[in-house]
Amino acid sequence: MKIFYLTPRVPYPIDKGDKLRAFYQIKYLSQKNDIYLYSLDENDVFIPNNNPLYKYCKNIKVTKLSRLRILLNLLKGVFTKVPFQTSYYYSKEIKKDISKAIDIFQPDIIFCQLIRSAKFVEDITNIPKVIDYVDVISKGLERRIEKSKLFLKLLLKWELKRAIKYEKQVYDNFDDWIIITDEDKNLLPFNEKKFIKVIPNGIDLEFFHPIISIKDCDVLFSGNLSYPPNIDAAEFLVKEIMPLVWDVNPNISVTIAGAAPKNRILTLASDKIKIVGWTEDIRENYKKAKVFIAPLRIGTGLQNKLLQAMAMKLPCVVSDLTAKGITNENCDFMLVAKSKEQYANHIIHLLNDSDFSNMIAEKGFSYVTNNYNWEDIINNLDEIIKNVKR
């Protein structure tokens, strides 16, 4: 089949969760299908010939979003009912260019990642369309509202009302639908969600595997450090969890690693807190750590860094919110915390008891390798795409 794959960001380098998901979907779908990738991006993106995307795509088109264009899009968005997250990317000029690319490629299917890209193809009715919600934007907004200050809270409430309506509108405009977890599926604000298929992220088990190394980091948190849920989690870790840990052992160190750290992250650095920016090989951070922590309190979806950590045999401590992205059942392959005291106790236990730490790490490794193989996951997605009916 010929698949026209539309993304709001170029899915390489893999420094954000949506880019990781798109990259591996493209990689494995390309084994049985021809892929035309059309991506938007805020940056001047040059894709060299040795970029792995060229191995998987028959053609690639990147359209740059200038700052002026983004500003105009947002101003126009004030007078529409579309979420600003969609208005941010949308313009009639780009929509026209996408339609032209589709006419040239003549795809059998149009595949859109995120509701941010859905509006570009809303008028196309002669080609089957699949939307990957990835996660539930409206629920993520709702959780951010709870922890935001007055002005931002008012703005987010406005955006939330739009997002709730638009998520349903997108459903009505597409022929098939996927999402990352059962938890996210159940959080969608409309009854037809029962027809949406769950396609999780996987893990590249050839790349992420246990590596023997000197462990000079006690506790590791990693993720995109410009993403609000990750910023909140890092601050929660440093300001509320670790002081309880340091009361027991003041020598325990923390590494916070990830792309594009905001100032709020950089100011957390101290003699006990190391801030690491973008790392070409993220395994360098995992292999040096004794414990991985994901104390997220807002956001939705499946935490890719958690899968990566478990694949590298790191014992993991997570929030109940993070755990729900993997399982709705009680689990024995990671430690779940609901309070800062529980986080601290889990960290101390893992660092003080190597047998217990190794047991949790082994169970996590086994769970990931048995349930998150990309090839198996994308085979299921390929079947969904092949059976889409308008």
XYZ file of C-alpha atoms in Angstrom:
390
model
C 0.000 0.000 0.000
C 0.942 3.650 -0.428
C 0.708 5.564 2.858
C 0.761 9.357 3.103
C 2.120 9.956 6.606
C 1.527 13.459 8.034
C 3.260 14.727 11.200
C 3.436 18.130 12.946
C 7.178 17.612 13.563
C 9.962 15.877 11.656
C 10.292 12.507 13.446
C 14.081 12.669 13.726
C 16.176 13.087 15.806
C 14.183 11.108 18.333
C 14.115 13.626 21.171
C 10.363 13.667 21.891
C 7.789 10.950 22.444
C 5.654 11.722 19.387
C 8.767 11.694 17.183
C 9.841 8.326 18.574
C 6.396 6.855 17.889
C 6.279 8.190 14.332
C 9.841 7.094 13.540
C 9.279 3.472 14.508
C 5.848 3.317 12.897
C 7.417 4.522 9.657
C 10.388 2.170 10.008
C 8.306 -0.977 10.345
C 5.379 0.023 8.115
C 7.906 0.632 5.326
C 8.730 -3.085 5.273
C 5.392 -3.775 3.562
C 4.296 -0.330 2.328
C 5.521 2.750 0.453
C 5.688 5.794 2.739
C 5.437 9.457 1.721
C 6.352 11.558 4.761
C 5.079 15.119 4.988
C 6.217 16.975 8.118
C 5.936 20.476 9.485
C 8.636 21.964 11.681
C 9.402 25.224 13.467
C 13.106 24.911 12.717
C 15.123 24.928 9.524
C 15.378 21.189 9.097
C 17.889 19.786 6.656
C 17.565 16.043 6.235
C 20.906 14.717 4.929
C 21.040 11.695 2.681
C 22.346 9.530 5.521
C 19.306 10.314 7.694
C 17.603 6.974 8.477
C 14.227 8.392 7.411
C 15.414 8.152 3.795
C 15.833 4.398 4.212
C 12.159 4.059 5.054
C 10.408 6.742 2.974
C 9.889 6.939 -0.779
C 9.676 10.703 -0.492
C 10.005 13.325 2.258
C 8.660 16.877 2.284
C 9.315 19.291 5.166
C 7.522 22.626 5.420
C 8.996 25.184 7.809
C 6.707 27.136 10.114
C 8.130 30.642 10.498
C 7.574 32.555 13.729
C 5.486 35.093 11.824
C 3.355 32.321 10.345
C 2.832 30.760 13.783
C 1.811 34.129 15.244
C -0.680 34.733 12.428
C -2.039 31.211 12.834
C -2.625 31.774 16.556
C -4.288 35.159 15.977
C -6.650 33.601 13.453
C -7.238 30.750 15.882
C -8.795 33.144 18.402
C -11.777 33.484 16.062
C -12.260 29.755 15.461
C -13.398 26.818 17.572
C -10.198 24.880 16.901
C -7.718 24.300 19.778
C -4.673 26.565 19.678
C -2.534 23.405 19.501
C -4.072 22.861 16.061
C -4.229 26.532 15.007
C -0.509 26.789 15.798
C 0.276 24.598 12.763
C -2.639 25.272 10.432
C -2.730 27.575 7.442
C -4.612 27.438 4.148
C -1.322 27.702 2.241
C 0.113 24.596 3.892
C -3.198 22.782 3.490
C -3.052 23.520 -0.239
C 0.530 22.224 -0.434
C -0.421 19.023 1.400
C -3.359 18.477 -0.957
C -0.999 18.908 -3.913
C 1.432 16.354 -2.448
C -1.428 13.903 -1.943
C -2.589 14.377 -5.545
C 0.923 13.592 -6.795
C 1.527 10.572 -4.533
C -1.976 9.092 -4.963
C -1.906 7.202 -1.640
C -4.167 4.346 -0.645
C -4.372 5.724 2.893
C -3.732 8.985 4.746
C -2.240 8.597 8.222
C -2.207 11.633 10.536
C -0.310 11.858 13.787
C -2.037 13.904 16.510
C -5.100 16.118 16.202
C -2.644 18.940 15.420
C -2.377 17.681 11.837
C -5.975 16.524 11.331
C -7.389 19.797 9.992
C -5.145 19.694 6.924
C -7.051 16.708 5.522
C -10.548 17.299 6.931
C -12.026 17.951 3.468
C -10.581 14.824 1.855
C -13.289 12.174 1.523
C -12.108 10.018 -1.380
C -9.144 8.451 0.467
C -9.459 6.492 3.749
C -7.948 8.336 6.716
C -6.489 7.090 10.006
C -5.793 9.352 12.981
C -3.290 8.512 15.692
C -4.484 10.461 18.735
C -1.322 9.265 20.529
C -2.703 10.432 23.871
C -5.597 12.551 25.162
C -4.752 16.226 24.846
C -7.877 17.334 26.714
C -7.005 15.236 29.764
C -3.442 16.522 29.752
C -4.801 20.080 29.757
C -7.186 19.264 32.588
C -4.319 17.981 34.729
C -2.175 21.030 33.947
C -5.009 23.342 35.005
C -4.939 21.857 38.502
C -1.307 22.954 38.987
C -1.330 26.260 37.084
C -1.531 29.855 38.296
C -4.490 32.131 37.581
C -3.757 33.595 34.126
C -2.424 30.343 32.677
C -5.298 28.473 34.319
C -7.856 30.681 32.532
C -6.078 30.221 29.200
C -5.866 26.448 29.647
C -9.575 26.242 30.554
C -10.377 28.025 27.293
C -8.163 25.601 25.405
C -9.688 22.632 27.237
C -13.227 23.447 26.067
C -12.005 23.613 22.484
C -9.941 20.429 22.756
C -12.840 18.363 24.137
C -15.079 19.332 21.213
C -12.324 18.983 18.640
C -11.255 15.485 19.721
C -14.791 14.318 18.910
C -14.874 16.320 15.672
C -11.660 14.615 14.554
C -13.174 11.227 15.372
C -16.152 12.002 13.111
C -13.882 13.117 10.280
C -11.684 10.000 10.138
C -12.339 6.408 9.105
C -10.250 4.643 11.733
C -8.510 5.629 14.935
C -5.653 4.499 17.173
C -4.305 5.595 20.552
C -1.341 4.646 22.725
C -2.899 3.008 25.826
C -6.176 1.615 27.156
C -6.004 4.252 29.879
C -5.940 7.037 27.277
C -8.713 5.413 25.274
C -10.938 5.398 28.346
C -10.161 9.073 29.019
C -11.430 10.305 25.643
C -14.522 12.497 26.203
C -16.986 10.764 23.865
C -18.865 7.455 23.753
C -17.565 6.303 20.360
C -14.132 5.792 21.914
C -14.994 2.098 22.205
C -14.220 1.756 18.486
C -10.680 3.130 18.835
C -7.843 0.598 18.675
C -4.925 0.610 21.089
C -1.475 0.569 19.477
C 1.205 1.062 22.152
C 4.756 2.187 21.638
C 7.418 -0.467 21.556
C 11.052 -0.662 22.480
C 14.031 -1.220 20.190
C 15.414 -4.263 21.996
C 18.480 -4.441 19.762
C 19.461 -0.952 20.901
C 18.175 -0.856 24.479
C 19.634 -3.776 26.397
C 21.578 -4.239 29.648
C 25.097 -2.754 29.539
C 27.691 -3.441 32.221
C 29.104 -0.154 33.502
C 30.260 1.697 36.600
C 27.158 3.034 38.378
C 28.048 6.588 39.391
C 24.477 7.935 39.424
C 22.101 6.867 42.184
C 18.793 8.196 40.835
C 18.007 9.065 37.196
C 15.090 11.008 35.746
C 15.032 11.578 31.992
C 12.702 13.020 29.391
C 12.107 16.059 27.212
C 12.986 18.824 29.679
C 10.914 21.496 27.929
C 7.709 19.460 28.345
C 5.571 20.843 31.225
C 4.747 17.444 32.817
C 8.469 16.584 32.892
C 9.387 19.976 34.346
C 6.807 19.480 37.084
C 8.106 15.954 37.761
C 11.731 17.116 38.001
C 10.838 19.890 40.438
C 8.747 17.478 42.503
C 11.689 15.061 42.625
C 14.261 17.653 43.698
C 12.168 19.830 46.008
C 9.897 17.305 47.720
C 11.141 13.723 47.308
C 14.909 13.998 47.568
C 15.013 16.018 50.823
C 13.363 13.003 52.489
C 15.962 10.704 50.918
C 18.841 12.973 51.957
C 17.583 12.939 55.541
C 18.510 9.237 55.520
C 21.564 9.401 53.245
C 22.867 12.854 52.247
C 25.317 11.361 49.726
C 22.735 10.100 47.221
C 23.107 11.762 43.804
C 20.512 12.602 41.157
C 20.879 13.039 37.392
C 18.177 14.813 35.391
C 18.744 14.185 31.689
C 16.963 15.184 28.508
C 16.684 17.536 25.569
C 16.137 21.304 25.782
C 16.208 21.880 29.561
C 14.293 25.024 30.511
C 15.651 27.516 33.060
C 13.378 26.010 35.703
C 15.320 22.772 35.219
C 18.778 24.350 35.023
C 18.274 26.163 38.330
C 17.821 22.791 40.075
C 21.518 21.954 39.614
C 23.649 21.574 42.749
C 26.476 19.460 44.100
C 23.960 16.597 44.411
C 21.903 17.315 41.282
C 23.459 16.951 37.825
C 21.586 18.376 34.821
C 22.438 16.754 31.482
C 21.084 18.142 28.206
C 20.632 16.340 24.902
C 22.694 13.149 24.759
C 23.358 11.572 21.372
C 23.175 8.114 22.961
C 20.660 8.109 25.828
C 21.980 4.710 26.942
C 24.990 6.522 28.421
C 22.680 7.901 31.115
C 20.799 4.668 31.778
C 23.843 2.436 32.094
C 25.374 4.625 34.838
C 22.232 4.752 37.004
C 21.152 2.544 39.907
C 17.471 3.588 40.017
C 15.167 5.171 37.433
C 12.325 7.391 38.618
C 9.274 8.756 36.777
C 7.288 10.852 39.288
C 4.882 12.398 36.780
C 1.791 14.079 38.200
C 0.312 15.521 34.987
C 0.211 14.396 31.370
C -1.086 11.286 29.641
C 0.210 8.451 27.499
C 2.958 5.884 27.733
C 6.333 7.009 29.067
C 8.898 5.805 26.530
C 11.808 6.464 28.875
C 10.285 4.026 31.357
C 10.274 1.249 28.740
C 13.870 2.089 27.844
C 14.972 1.997 31.475
C 13.336 -1.383 32.077
C 14.882 -2.762 28.878
C 18.291 -1.806 30.296
C 17.480 -3.591 33.580
C 17.028 -0.532 35.740
C 14.662 -0.876 38.718
C 11.950 1.746 38.293
C 9.944 3.877 40.710
C 6.905 5.528 39.123
C 3.753 7.478 39.927
C 0.396 5.732 39.762
C -0.340 7.991 36.763
C 2.755 6.695 34.950
C 1.965 3.093 35.876
C -1.509 3.357 34.307
C 0.147 4.002 30.956
C 1.438 0.433 31.109
C -1.041 -1.538 33.196
C -4.286 -1.061 35.104
C -3.431 -3.975 37.357
C -1.195 -4.316 40.383
C 2.300 -5.061 39.116
C 5.466 -6.540 40.548
C 7.878 -5.292 37.870
C 8.112 -1.679 39.063
C 7.456 0.190 42.303
C 4.463 2.551 42.350
C 4.291 5.569 44.658
C 1.375 7.833 45.554
C 3.155 10.223 47.923
C 6.575 11.804 48.344
C 7.139 9.563 51.364
C 6.498 6.424 49.297
C 8.902 7.616 46.590
C 11.603 8.237 49.173
C 11.077 4.861 50.844
C 11.220 3.026 47.492
C 14.439 4.809 46.482
C 16.122 4.057 49.805
C 15.001 0.412 49.724
C 16.346 -0.140 46.201
C 19.681 1.515 46.963
C 20.141 -0.375 50.239
C 19.009 -3.831 49.112
C 20.794 -5.055 45.978
C 18.913 -8.374 45.886
C 15.553 -6.582 45.909
C 16.787 -4.079 43.337
C 17.971 -6.863 41.015
C 14.657 -8.701 41.372
C 12.617 -5.631 40.342
C 15.019 -4.951 37.465
C 14.762 -8.537 36.175
C 10.965 -8.497 36.320
C 10.812 -5.170 34.504
C 13.178 -6.423 31.819
C 11.100 -9.572 31.324
C 7.847 -7.605 31.105
C 9.157 -5.193 28.483
C 10.799 -7.823 26.294
C 7.623 -9.932 26.303
C 5.125 -7.138 25.634
C 6.720 -4.241 23.753
C 8.337 -5.593 20.596
C 7.985 -2.955 17.858
C 7.680 -5.454 15.028
C 4.713 -7.235 16.618
C 3.034 -3.929 17.456
C 3.379 -2.531 13.931
C 2.123 -5.774 12.405
C -1.115 -5.052 14.263
C -1.117 -1.467 12.973
C -0.505 -2.706 9.433
C -3.603 -4.913 9.679
C -5.689 -1.961 10.876
C -4.507 0.166 7.966
C -5.161 -2.560 5.413
C -8.717 -3.026 6.656
C -9.827 0.605 6.882
C -13.237 1.158 5.325
C -14.637 4.545 4.418
